[in-house]
Coordinates of C-alpha atoms and ligand atoms in Angstrom, one line a residue:
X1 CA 46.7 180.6 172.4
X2 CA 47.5 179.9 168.7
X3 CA 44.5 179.1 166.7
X4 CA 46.3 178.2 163.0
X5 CA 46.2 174.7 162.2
X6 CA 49.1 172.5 163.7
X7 CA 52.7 173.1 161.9
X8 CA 53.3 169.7 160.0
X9 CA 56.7 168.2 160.7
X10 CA 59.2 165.6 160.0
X11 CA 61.8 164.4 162.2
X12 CA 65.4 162.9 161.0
X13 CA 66.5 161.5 164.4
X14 CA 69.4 158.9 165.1
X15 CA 67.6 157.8 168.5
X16 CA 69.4 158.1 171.3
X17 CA 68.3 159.2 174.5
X18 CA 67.7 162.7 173.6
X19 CA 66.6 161.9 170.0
X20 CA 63.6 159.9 172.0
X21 CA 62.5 162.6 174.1
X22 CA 62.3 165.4 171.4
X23 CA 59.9 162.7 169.8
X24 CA 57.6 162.6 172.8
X25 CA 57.8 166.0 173.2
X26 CA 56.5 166.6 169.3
X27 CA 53.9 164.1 169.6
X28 CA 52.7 165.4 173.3
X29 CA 52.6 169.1 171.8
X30 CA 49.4 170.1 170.1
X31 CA 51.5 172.8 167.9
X32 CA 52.9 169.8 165.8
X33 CA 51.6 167.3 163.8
X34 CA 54.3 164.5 163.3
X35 CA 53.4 163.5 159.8
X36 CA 56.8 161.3 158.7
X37 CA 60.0 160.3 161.1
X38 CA 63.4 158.5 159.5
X39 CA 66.1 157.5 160.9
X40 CA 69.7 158.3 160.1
X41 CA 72.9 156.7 161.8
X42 CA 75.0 158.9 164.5
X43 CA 74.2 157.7 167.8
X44 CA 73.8 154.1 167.1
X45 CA 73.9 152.3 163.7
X46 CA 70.6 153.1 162.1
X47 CA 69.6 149.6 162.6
X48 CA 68.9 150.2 166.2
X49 CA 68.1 154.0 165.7
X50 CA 64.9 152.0 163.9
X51 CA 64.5 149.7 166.7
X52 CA 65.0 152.5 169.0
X53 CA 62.2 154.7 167.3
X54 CA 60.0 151.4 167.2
X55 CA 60.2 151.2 170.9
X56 CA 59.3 155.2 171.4
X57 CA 56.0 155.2 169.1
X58 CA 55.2 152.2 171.3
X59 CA 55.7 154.1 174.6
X60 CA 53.7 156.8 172.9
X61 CA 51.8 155.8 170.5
X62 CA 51.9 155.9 166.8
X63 CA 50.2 158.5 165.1
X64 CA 47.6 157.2 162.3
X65 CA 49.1 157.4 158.7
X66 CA 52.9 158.3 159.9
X67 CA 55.1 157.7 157.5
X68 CA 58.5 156.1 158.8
X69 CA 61.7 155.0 157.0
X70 CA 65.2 154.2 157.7
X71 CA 67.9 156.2 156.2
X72 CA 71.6 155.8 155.8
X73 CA 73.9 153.5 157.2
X74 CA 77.2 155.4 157.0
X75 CA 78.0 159.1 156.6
X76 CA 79.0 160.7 152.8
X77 CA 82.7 159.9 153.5
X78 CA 83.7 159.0 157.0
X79 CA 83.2 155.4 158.8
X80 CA 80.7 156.0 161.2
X81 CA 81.9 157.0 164.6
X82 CA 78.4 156.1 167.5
X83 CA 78.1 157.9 170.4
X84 CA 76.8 154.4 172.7
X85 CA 79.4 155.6 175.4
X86 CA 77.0 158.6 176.4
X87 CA 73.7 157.0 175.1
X88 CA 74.2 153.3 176.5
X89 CA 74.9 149.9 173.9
X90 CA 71.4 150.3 173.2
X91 CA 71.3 154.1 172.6
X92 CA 68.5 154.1 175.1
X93 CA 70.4 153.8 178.7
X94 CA 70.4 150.1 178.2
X95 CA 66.3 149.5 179.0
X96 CA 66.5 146.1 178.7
X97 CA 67.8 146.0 181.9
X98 CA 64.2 147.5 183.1
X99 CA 61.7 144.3 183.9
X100 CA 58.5 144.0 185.6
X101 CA 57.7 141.9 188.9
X102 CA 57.0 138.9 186.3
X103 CA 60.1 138.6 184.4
X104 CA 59.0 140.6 181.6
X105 CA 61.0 143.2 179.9
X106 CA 59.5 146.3 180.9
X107 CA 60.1 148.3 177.7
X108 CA 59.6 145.2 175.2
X109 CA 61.1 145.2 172.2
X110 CA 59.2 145.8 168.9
X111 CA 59.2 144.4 165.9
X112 CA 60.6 146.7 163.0
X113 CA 59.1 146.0 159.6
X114 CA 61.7 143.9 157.0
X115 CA 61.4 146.8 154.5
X116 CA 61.0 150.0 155.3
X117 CA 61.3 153.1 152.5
X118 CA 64.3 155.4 152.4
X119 CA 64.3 158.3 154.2
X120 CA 64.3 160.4 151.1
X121 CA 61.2 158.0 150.2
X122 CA 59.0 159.2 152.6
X123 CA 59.8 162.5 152.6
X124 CA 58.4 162.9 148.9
X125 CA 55.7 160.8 150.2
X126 CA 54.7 163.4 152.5
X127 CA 55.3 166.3 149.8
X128 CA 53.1 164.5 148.0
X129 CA 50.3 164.8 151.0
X130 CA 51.5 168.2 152.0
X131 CA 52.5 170.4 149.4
X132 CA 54.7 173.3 150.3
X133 CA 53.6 172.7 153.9
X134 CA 56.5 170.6 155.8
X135 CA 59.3 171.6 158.4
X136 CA 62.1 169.2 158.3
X137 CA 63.4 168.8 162.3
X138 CA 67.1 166.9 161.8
X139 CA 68.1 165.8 165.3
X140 CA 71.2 163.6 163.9
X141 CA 74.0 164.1 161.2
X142 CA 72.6 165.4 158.3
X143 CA 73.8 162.4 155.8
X144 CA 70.0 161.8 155.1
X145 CA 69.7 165.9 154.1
X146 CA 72.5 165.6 151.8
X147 CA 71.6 162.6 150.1
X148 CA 68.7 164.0 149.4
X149 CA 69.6 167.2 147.9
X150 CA 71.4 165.1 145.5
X151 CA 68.8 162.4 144.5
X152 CA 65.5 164.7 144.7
X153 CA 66.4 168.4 145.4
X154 CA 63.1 169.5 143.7
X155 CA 61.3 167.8 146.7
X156 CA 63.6 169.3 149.6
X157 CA 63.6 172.6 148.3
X158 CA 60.0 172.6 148.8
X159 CA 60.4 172.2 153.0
X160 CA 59.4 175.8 154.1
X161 CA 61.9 175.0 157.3
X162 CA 64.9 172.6 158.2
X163 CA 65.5 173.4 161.5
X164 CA 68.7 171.2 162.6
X165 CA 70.1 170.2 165.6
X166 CA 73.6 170.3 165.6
X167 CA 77.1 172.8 165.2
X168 CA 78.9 175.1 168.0
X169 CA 79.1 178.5 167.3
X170 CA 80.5 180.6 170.1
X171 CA 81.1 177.8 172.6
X172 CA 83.3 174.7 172.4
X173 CA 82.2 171.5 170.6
X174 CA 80.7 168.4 172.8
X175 CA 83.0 165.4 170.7
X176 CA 86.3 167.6 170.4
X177 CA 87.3 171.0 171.4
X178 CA 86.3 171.9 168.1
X179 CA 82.9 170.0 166.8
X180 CA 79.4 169.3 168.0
X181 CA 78.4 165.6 167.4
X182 CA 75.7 165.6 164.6
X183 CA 78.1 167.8 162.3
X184 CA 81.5 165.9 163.5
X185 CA 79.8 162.7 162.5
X186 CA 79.2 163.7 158.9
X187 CA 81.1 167.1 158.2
X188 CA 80.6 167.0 154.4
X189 CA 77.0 166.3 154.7
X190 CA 76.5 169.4 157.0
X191 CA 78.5 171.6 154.7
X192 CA 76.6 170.6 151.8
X193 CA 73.4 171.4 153.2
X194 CA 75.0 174.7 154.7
X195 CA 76.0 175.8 151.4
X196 CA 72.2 174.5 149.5
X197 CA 70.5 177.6 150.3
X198 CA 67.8 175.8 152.0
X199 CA 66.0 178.0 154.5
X200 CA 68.1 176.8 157.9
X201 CA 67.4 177.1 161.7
X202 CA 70.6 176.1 163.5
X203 CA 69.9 175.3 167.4
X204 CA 73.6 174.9 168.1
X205 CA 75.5 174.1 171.1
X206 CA 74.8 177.9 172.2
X207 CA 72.0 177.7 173.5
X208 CA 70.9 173.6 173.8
X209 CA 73.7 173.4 176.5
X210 CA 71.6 176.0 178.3
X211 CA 68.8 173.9 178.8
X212 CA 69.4 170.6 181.3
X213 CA 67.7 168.7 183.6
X214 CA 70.3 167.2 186.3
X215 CA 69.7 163.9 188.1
X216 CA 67.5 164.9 191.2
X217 CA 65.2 167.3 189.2
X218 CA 64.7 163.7 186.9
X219 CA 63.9 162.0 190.2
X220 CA 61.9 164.6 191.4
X221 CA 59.3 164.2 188.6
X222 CA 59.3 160.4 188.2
X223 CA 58.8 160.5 192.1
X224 CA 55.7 162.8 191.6
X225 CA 54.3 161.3 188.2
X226 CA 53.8 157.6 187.3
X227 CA 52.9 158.3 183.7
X228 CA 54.8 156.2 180.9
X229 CA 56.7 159.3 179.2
X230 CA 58.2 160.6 182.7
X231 CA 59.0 156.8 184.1
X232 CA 60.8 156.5 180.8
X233 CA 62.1 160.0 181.3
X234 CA 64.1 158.0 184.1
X235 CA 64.4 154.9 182.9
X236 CA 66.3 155.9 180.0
X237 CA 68.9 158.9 181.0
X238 CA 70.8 156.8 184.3
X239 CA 73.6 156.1 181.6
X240 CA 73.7 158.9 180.3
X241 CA 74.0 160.8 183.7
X242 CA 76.4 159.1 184.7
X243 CA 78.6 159.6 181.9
X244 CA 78.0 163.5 182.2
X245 CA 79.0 162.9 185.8
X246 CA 82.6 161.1 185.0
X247 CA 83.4 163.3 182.8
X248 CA 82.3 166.6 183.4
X249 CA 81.7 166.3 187.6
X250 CA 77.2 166.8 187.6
X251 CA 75.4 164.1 186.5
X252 CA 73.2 166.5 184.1
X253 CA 71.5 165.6 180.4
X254 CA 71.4 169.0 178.0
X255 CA 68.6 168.5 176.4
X256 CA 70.1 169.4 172.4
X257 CA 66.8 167.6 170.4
X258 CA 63.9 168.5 172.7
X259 CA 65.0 172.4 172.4
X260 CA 65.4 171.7 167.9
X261 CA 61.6 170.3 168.4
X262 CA 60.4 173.3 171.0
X263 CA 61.7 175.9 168.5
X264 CA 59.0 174.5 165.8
X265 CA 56.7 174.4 168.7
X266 CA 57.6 178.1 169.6
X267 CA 59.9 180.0 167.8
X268 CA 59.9 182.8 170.4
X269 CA 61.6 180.7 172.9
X270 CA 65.0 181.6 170.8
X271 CA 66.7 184.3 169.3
X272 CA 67.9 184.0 165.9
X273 CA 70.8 185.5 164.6
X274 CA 71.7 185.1 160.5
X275 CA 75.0 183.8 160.3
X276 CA 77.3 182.6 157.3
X277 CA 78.2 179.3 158.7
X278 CA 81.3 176.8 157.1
X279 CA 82.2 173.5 158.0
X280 CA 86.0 172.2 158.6
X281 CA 86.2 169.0 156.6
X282 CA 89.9 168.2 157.1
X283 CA 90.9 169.9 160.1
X284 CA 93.1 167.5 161.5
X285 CA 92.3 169.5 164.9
X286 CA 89.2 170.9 163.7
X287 CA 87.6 168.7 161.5
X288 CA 83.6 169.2 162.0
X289 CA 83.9 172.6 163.4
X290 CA 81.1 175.3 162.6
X291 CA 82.9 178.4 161.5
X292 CA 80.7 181.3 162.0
X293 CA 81.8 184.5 160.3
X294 CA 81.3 187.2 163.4
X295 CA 83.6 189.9 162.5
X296 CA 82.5 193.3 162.9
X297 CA 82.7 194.4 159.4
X298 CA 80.9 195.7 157.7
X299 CA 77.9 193.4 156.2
X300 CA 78.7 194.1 152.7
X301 CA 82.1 192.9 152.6
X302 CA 81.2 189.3 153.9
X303 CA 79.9 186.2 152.4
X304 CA 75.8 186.5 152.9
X305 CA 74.0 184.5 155.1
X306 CA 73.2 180.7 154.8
X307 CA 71.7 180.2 158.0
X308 CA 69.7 181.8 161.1
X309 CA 71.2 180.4 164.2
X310 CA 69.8 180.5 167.5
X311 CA 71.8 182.1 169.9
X312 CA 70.2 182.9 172.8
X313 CA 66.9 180.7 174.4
X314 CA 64.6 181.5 177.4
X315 CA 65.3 178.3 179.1
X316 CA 63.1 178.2 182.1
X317 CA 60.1 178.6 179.8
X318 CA 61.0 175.9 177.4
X319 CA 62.5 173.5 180.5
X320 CA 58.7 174.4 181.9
X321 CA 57.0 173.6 178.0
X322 CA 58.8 170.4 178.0
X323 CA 58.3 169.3 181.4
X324 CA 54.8 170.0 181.2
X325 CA 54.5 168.2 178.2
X326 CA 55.8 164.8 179.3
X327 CA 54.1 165.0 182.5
X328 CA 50.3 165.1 180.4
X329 CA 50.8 162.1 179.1
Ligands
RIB401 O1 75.6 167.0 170.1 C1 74.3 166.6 170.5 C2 73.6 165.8 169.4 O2 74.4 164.7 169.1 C3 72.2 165.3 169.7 O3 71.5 165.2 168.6 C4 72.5 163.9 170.3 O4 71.4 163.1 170.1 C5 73.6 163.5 169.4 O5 73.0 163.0 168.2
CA402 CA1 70.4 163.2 168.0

């Protein structure tokens, strides 16, 4: 059992129903301490990624002296493109269809501060608590990441990890044949940041697409637990599932930003491969396209590495770690 004092973490999530269960999962795991969370848009505008987060940390409960803030509103250079088909209007499997035997909502809504600080904001807030102590965990387009690196790279050069949700490496993308979601949303952003030199962990497509829960497993455990995270478990993926099952015949949910979260938990659950990663900005085809160089030559003659990328994951022991997780609390 590890001893060493919990790994201190930020989360840059555009919630969505994924987004919201990567947060449970970090505040339900002892490994983590979830000192800031912003928001960034991708799934939903980042109006309601806020609201959205709001209504997670009230399911949960919000950990004394987090710092929150809402980041931007529109990628570096493309109009925003949401993802509410998969994740529901809402981004959370439409809960406010969910009410109780009096009438009431039964995930109420939560009101979201008038002003909250910019993501970049409260990430040199918690700098300034944490010296040379914070992983950065992106679990949306990485617009917030870039911006950053422009206005304050002093402070995000000082993150000792940015491990990021997003890209496709050997396996098709999830939005075209080409891209994965978080890097298609804001392919400048995540080529910026892949060319920084920051010290990346890519969870890619690779392996995230290895780790799913399909409808009756989900039933399964709400059927056998009555605690808030696993109801919600439920009570939020029904869209979601039934998008998977229209379009790709199984009503299953990957589980892309739990696994970016379990990797901080537990590094061994992946194996990491360094890669020299591009992005196709342009592509007309392609556009938002992780190119990996793979060839077999020898090291010296390509470009150095600018990443590590997880390749390979022991799914049923993180599928168990998460599942146990949610079901504690
Ligand atoms: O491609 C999957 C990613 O895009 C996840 O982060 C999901 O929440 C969406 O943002
Ligand atoms: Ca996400």
């Amino acid at each position: 059992m590890k001893t060493e004092r919990p790994t201190r973490v930020i989360l840059d999530t555009d919630p969505g129903v994924d987004d919201a269960l990567a947060l449970l999962l970090a505040l339900y795991s002892p490994e983590l301490e979830v000192v800031g969370v912003t928001t960034v848009c991708g799934n939903v505008p980042v109006e309601q990624a806020t609201r959205n987060l709001f209504r997670v940390l009230k399911l949960a409960g919000t950990p004394q002296n987090l710092l929150i803030g809402q980041g931007a509103s529109r990628p570096l250079s493309e109009p925003l493109q949401t993802a509410t088909h998969v994740h529901g209007a809402d981004g959370l499997g439409e809960l406010d269809r969910l009410r109780n035997e009096d009438g009431s909502l039964s995930y109420p809504n939560v009101e979201v501060p008038a002003e909250l600080p910019p993501a970049q904001e409260v990430w040199a807030q918690c700098h300034q608590r944490y010296p040379e102590d914070l992983t950065l965990i992106t679990l949306g387009p990485l617009t917030n990441l870039a911006r950053a690196l422009d206005s304050n790279p002093d402070i995000i050069r000082k993150f000792r990890n940015v491990i990021s949700m997003g890209g496709a490496v050997a396996v098709p993308g999830n939005v075209t044949a080409a891209a994965e979601f978080n890097i298609f949303v804001d392919p400048h952003a995540a080529q910026q940041v892949f060319a920084s030199g920051l010290p990346m962990t890519l969870v890619p497509l690779d392996v995230t697409t290895q780790v799913v829960l399909n409808r009756e497993r989900i039933l399964a455990l709400a059927a056998q637990h009555a605690n808030p995270a696993i109801q919600f478990l439920r009570d939020a993926t029904g869209h979601a599932l039934n998008f998977s099952e229209k379009v790709e015949g199984q009503a299953i949910l990957p589980l892309h930003d739990p696994l970016a979260v379990g990797v901080a938990i537990d590094p061994t659950l992946v194996d990491l491969t360094p890669l020299h990663v591009q992005v196709e900005t342009e592509g007309r085809l392609t556009k938002g396209m992780t190119l990996a160089d793979r060839r077999t030559i020898r090291e010296s003659l390509k470009p150095s590495s600018n990443l590590k990328a997880a390749l390979s994951v022991d799914a049923p022991r993180f599928l168990t770690l998460f599942q146990d997780r949610l079901c504690r609390k």
